[in-house]
Backbone as a ProteinNet text record, in pm:
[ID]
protein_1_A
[PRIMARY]
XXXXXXXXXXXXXXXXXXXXXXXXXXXXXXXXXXXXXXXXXXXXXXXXXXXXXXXXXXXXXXXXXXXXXXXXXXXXXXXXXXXXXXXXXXXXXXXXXXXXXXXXXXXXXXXXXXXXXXXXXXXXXXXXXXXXXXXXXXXXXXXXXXXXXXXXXXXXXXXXX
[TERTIARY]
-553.7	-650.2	-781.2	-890.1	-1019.1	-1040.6	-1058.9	-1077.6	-944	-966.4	-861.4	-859.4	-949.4	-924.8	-840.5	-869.3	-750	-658.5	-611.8	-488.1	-396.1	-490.6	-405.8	-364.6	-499	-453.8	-315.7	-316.7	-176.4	-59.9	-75.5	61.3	95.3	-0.8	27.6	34.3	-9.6	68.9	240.5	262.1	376.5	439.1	436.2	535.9	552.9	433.3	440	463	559.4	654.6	568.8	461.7	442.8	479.5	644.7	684.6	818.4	885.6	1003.2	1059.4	1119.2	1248.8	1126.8	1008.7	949.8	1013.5	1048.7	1084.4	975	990.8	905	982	919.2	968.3	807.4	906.7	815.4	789.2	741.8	639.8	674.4	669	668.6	495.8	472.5	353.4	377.8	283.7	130.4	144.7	20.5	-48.3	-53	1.4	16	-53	-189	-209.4	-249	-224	-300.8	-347.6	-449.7	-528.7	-550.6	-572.3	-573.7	-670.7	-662.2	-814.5	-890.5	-842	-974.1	-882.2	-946.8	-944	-1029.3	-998	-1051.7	-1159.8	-1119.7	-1202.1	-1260.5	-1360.2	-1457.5	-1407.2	-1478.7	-1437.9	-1425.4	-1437.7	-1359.2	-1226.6	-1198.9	-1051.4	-973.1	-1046.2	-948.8	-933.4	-1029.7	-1015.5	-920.8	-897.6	-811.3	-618.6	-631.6	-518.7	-448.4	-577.2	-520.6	-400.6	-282.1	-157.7	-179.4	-159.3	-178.2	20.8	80.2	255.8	262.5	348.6	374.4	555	590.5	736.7	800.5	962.5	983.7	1141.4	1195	1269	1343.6	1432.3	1423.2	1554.8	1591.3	1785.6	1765.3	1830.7	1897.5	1982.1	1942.4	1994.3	2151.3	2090.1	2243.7	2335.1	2327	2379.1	2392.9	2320	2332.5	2340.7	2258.3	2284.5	2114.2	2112.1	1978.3	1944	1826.5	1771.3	1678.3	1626.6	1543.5	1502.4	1489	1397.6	1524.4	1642.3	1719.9	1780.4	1841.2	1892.1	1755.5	1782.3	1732.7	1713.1	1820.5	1858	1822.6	1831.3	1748.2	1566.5	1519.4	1406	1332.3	1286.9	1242.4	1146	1121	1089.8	946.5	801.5	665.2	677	571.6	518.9	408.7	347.6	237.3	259.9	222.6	232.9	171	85.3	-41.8	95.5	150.9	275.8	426.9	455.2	568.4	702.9	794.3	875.4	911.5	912.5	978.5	1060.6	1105.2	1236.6	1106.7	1094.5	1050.1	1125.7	1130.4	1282.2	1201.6	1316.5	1280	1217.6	1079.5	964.1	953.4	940.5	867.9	683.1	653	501.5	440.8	315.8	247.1	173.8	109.6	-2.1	-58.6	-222.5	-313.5	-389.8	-400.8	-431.4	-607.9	-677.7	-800.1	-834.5	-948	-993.6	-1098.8	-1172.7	-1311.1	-1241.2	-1357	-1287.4	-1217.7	-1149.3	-1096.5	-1184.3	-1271	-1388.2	-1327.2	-1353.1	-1364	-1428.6	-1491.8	-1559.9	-1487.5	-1435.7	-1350.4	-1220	-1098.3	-998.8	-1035.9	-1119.2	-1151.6	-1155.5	-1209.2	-1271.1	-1178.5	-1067.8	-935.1	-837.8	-827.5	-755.3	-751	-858	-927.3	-881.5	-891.8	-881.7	-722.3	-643.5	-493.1	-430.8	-492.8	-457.6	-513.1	-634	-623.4	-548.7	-472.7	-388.5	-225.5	-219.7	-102.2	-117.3	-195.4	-198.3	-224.7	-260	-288.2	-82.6	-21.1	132.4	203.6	145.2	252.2	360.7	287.3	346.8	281	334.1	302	349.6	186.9	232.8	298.1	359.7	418.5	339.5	246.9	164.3	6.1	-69	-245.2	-291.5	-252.6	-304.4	-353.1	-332	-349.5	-365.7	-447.3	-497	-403.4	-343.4	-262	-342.6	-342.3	-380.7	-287.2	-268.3	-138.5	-256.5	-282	-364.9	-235.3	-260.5	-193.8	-240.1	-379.7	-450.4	-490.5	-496.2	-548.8	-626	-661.3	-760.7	-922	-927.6	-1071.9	-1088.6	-979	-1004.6	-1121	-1174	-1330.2	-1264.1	-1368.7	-1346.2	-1222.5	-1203.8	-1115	-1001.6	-969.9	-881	-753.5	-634.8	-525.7	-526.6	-554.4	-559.8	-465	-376.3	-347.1	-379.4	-389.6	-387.8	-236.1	-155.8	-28.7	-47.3	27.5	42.7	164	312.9	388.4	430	525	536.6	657.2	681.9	808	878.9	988.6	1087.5	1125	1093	1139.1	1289.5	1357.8	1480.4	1546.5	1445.4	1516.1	1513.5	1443.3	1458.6	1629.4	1674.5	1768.7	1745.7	1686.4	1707.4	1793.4
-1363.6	-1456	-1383.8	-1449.4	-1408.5	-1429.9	-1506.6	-1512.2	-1565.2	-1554.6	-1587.8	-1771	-1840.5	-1990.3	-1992.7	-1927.8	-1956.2	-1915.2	-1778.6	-1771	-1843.1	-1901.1	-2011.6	-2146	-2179.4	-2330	-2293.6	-2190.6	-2081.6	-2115.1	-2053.1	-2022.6	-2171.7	-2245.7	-2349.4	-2522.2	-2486.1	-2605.1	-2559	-2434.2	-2388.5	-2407.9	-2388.7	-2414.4	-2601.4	-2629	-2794.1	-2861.8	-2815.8	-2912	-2857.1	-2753.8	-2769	-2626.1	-2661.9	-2516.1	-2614.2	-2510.6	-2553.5	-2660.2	-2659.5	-2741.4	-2844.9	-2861.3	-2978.2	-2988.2	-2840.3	-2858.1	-2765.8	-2902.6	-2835.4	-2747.6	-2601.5	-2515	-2492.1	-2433.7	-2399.2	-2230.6	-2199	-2043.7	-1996.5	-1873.7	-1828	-1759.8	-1711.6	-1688.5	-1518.8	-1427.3	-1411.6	-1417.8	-1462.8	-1452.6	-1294.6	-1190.9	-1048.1	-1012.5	-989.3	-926.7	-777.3	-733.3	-560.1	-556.1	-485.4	-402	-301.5	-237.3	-98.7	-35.2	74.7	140	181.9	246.4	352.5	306.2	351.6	292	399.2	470.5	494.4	432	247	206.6	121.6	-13.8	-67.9	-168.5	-156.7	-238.5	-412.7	-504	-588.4	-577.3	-464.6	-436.8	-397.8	-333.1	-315.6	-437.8	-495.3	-657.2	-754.6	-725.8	-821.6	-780.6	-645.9	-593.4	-613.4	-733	-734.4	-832	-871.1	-955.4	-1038	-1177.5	-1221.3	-1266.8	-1252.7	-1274	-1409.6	-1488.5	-1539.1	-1519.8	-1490.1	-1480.5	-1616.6	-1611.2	-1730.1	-1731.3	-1612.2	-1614	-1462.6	-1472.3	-1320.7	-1303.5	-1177.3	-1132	-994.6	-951.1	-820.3	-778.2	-641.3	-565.7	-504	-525.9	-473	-543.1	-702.1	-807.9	-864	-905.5	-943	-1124.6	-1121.7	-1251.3	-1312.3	-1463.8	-1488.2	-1525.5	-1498	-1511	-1647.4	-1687.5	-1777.7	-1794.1	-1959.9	-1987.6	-2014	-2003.7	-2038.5	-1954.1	-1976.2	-1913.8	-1842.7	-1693.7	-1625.7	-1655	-1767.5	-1757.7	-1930	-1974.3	-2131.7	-2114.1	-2034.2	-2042	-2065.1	-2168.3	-2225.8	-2140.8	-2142.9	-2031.5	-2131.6	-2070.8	-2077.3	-2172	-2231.7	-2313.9	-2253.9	-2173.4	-2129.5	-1951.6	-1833	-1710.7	-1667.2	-1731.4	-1664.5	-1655.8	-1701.8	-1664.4	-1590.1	-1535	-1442.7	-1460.6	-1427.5	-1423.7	-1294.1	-1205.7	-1044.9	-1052.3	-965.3	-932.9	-788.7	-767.4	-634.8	-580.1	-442.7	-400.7	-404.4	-376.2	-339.9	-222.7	-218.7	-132.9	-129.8	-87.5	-60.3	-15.8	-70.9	-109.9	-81.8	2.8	33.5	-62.4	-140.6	-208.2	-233.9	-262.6	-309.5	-416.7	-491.9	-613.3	-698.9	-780.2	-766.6	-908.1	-900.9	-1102.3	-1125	-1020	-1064.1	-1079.6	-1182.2	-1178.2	-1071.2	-1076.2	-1019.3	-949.6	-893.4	-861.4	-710.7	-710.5	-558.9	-448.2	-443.3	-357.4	-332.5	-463.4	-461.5	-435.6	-487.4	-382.4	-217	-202	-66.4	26.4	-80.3	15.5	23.4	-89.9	-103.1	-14.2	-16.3	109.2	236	288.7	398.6	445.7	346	304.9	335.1	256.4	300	400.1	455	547.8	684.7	704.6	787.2	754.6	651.1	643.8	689.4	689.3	706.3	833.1	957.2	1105.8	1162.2	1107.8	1136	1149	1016.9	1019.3	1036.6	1131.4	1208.5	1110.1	1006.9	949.9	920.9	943	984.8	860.7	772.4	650.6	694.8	631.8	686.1	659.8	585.6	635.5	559.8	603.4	575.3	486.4	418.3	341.6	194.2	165.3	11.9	20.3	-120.5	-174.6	-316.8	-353.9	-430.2	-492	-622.3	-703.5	-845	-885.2	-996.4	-1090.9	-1205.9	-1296.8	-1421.7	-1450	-1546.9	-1693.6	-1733.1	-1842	-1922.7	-2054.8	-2157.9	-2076.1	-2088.6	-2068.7	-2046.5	-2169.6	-2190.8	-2191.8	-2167.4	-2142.5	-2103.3	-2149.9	-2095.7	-2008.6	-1911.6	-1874.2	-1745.3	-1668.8	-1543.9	-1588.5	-1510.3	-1519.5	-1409.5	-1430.8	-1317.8	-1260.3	-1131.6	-1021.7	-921	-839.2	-724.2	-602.4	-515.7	-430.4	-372.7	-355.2	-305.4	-157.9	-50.5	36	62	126.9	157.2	265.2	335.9	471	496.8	648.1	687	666.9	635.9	627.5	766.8	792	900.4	947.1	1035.1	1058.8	1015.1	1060.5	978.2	845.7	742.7	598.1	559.4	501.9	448.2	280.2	312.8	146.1	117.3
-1042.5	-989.9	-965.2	-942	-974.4	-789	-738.3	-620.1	-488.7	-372.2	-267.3	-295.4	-342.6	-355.7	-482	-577.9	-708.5	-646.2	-620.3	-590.3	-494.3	-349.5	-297	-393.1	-460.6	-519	-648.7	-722.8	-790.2	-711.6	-623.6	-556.7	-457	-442.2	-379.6	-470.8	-564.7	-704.8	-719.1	-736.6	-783.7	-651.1	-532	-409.2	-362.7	-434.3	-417.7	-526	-638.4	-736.5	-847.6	-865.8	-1051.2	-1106.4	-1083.1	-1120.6	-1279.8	-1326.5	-1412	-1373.1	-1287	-1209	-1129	-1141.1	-993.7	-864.4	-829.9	-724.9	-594.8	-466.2	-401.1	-300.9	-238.9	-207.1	-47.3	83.3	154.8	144.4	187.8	173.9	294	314.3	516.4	446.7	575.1	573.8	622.3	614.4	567	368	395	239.7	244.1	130.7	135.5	10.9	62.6	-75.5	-97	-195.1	-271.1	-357	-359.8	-419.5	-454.2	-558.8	-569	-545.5	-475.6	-435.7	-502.4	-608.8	-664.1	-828	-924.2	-1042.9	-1162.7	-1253.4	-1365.1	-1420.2	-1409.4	-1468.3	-1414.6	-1445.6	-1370.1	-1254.4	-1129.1	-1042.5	-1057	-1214.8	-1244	-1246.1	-1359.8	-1377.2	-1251.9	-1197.7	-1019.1	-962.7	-956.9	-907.5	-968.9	-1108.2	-1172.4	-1135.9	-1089.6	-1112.9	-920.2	-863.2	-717.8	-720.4	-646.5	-626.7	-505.3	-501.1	-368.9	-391.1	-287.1	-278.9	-165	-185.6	-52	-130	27.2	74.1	38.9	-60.6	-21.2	-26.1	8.2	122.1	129.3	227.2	269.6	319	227.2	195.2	308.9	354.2	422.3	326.6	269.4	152.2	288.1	420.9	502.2	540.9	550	548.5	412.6	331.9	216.7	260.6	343.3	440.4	423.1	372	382.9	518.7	577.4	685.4	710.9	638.2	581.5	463.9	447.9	301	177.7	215.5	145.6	66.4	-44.1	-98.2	-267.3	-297.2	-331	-534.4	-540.5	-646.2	-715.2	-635.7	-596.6	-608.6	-641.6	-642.1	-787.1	-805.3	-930.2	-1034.5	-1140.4	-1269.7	-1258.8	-1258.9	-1252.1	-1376.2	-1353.6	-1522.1	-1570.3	-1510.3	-1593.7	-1531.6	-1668.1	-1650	-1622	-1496.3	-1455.3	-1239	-1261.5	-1128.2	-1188.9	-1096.8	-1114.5	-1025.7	-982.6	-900.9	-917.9	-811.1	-813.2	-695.3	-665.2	-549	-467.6	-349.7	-337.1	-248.3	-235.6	-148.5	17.6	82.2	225.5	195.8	328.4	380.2	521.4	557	694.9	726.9	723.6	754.4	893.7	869.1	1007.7	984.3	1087.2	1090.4	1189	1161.3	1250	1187.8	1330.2	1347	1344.4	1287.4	1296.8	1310.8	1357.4	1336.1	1296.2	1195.1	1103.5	998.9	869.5	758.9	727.1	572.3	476.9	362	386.3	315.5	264.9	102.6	82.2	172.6	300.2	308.6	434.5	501.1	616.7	626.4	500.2	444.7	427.4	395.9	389.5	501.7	628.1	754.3	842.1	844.5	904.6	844.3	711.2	665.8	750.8	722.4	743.3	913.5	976.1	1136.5	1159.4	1051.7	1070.1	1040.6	893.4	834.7	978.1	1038.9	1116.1	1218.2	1308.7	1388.5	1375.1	1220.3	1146.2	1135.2	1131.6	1120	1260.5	1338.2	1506.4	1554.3	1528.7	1533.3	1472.1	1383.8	1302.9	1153.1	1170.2	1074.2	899	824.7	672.6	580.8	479.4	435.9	342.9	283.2	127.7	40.7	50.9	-70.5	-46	-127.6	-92.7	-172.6	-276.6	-393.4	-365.8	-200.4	-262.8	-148.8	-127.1	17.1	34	162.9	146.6	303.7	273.6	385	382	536.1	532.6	645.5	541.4	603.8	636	785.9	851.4	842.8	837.7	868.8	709	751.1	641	529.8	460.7	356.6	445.9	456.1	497.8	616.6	718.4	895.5	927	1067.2	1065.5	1209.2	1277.1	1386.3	1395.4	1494.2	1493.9	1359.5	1341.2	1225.4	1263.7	1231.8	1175.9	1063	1079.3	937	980.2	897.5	943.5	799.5	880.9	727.1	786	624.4	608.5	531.7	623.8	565.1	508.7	415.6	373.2	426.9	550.7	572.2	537.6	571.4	564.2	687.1	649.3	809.9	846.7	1031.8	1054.5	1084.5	1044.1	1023.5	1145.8	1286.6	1399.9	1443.6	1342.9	1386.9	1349.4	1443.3	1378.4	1346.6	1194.5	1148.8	1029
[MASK]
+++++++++++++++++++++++++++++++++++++++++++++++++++++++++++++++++++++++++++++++++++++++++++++++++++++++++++++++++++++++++++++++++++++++++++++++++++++++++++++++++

C-alpha cells in the first residue's frame, strides 16, 4: 500500500466480506505496521516494502489453544494479491507509548527514545531493521491518539515466560 488510507480501506474490504469465501471476519486491534529503516535503495522502494498487519486471531504455540478470533484455519484466502495471510511466531516486545501522529519523523524519535531506554536496562532488540508502530485509534481520529512504537527483544534467561 502506498499510504495508511489504502491500507485501511485493503485490509478493511477483505475483513468485511471481499475476500474468497465473502466471509465477514472481525480484526483485534492495533493496526501493526513496519518499515524498514535504512535501504540501499530509494526511499520509494523503502516505502513500498512497508506492511500494515491486523491480527485476526491468536494461537498459544504453549497451549495450542485459540484465545480469540476463532479458529486459525477458518480464516478466508484474500481476493486480491495485494493482502496476504501469514502466521507470525510469538515475540516479546518493548514498547513505548505516544499520542502525536504517526509521522516518519515521530516513529523515528520514539524509537530512538526506546531504543536508549532499552540499553540504559540492559536489554538487547534482536534486531534494527524496521520501525514497527501499533496504532490503536480510527483512521481519521482527531485529538491525543494511541501509538506505540514496538521493539523485538531478546528474552532474558531469567524471565520465566
Amino acid at each position: 500500500y502506498e499510504n495508511r488510507p489504502e491500507g485501511y480501506d485493503l485490509l478493511g474490504s477483505f475483513c468485511s466480506g471481499y475476500n474468497q469465501q465473502n466471509k465477514k471476519i472481525s480484526p483485534f486491534v492495533p493496526s501493526i505496521i513496519t518499515v524498514p529503516r535504512t535501504t540501499s535503495s530509494s526511499e520509494k522502494k523503502r516505502l513500498q516494502d512497508k506492511v500494515m498487519r491486523w491480527p485476526l486471531t491468536i494461537v498459544s504455540s504453549s497451549s495450542n489453544q485459540n484465545h480469540a478470533g476463532g479458529n486459525k484455519n477458518n480464516i478466508p484466502e484474500p481476493s486480491t494479491n495485494a493482502i496476504s495471510i501469514d502466521a507470525q511466531p510469538e515475540f516479546v516486545v518493548a514498547v513505548l507509548r505516544f499520542t502525536s501522529a504517526a509521522t516518519a519523523d515521530s516513529v523515528a524519535y520514539y524509537t530512538k527514545q526506546l531504543e536508549v531506554i532499552l540499553a540504559r536496562d540492559g536489554l538487547r532488540p534482536l534486531s534494527n531493521d524496521l520501525f514497527t508502530v501499533a496504532q490503536f485509534d480510527a483512521i481519521f481520529s482527531v485529538g491525543d491518539r494511541r501509538n506505540e512504537i514496538w521493539i523485538p527483544i531478546e528474552v532474558p534467561d531469567y524471565w520465566q515466560i
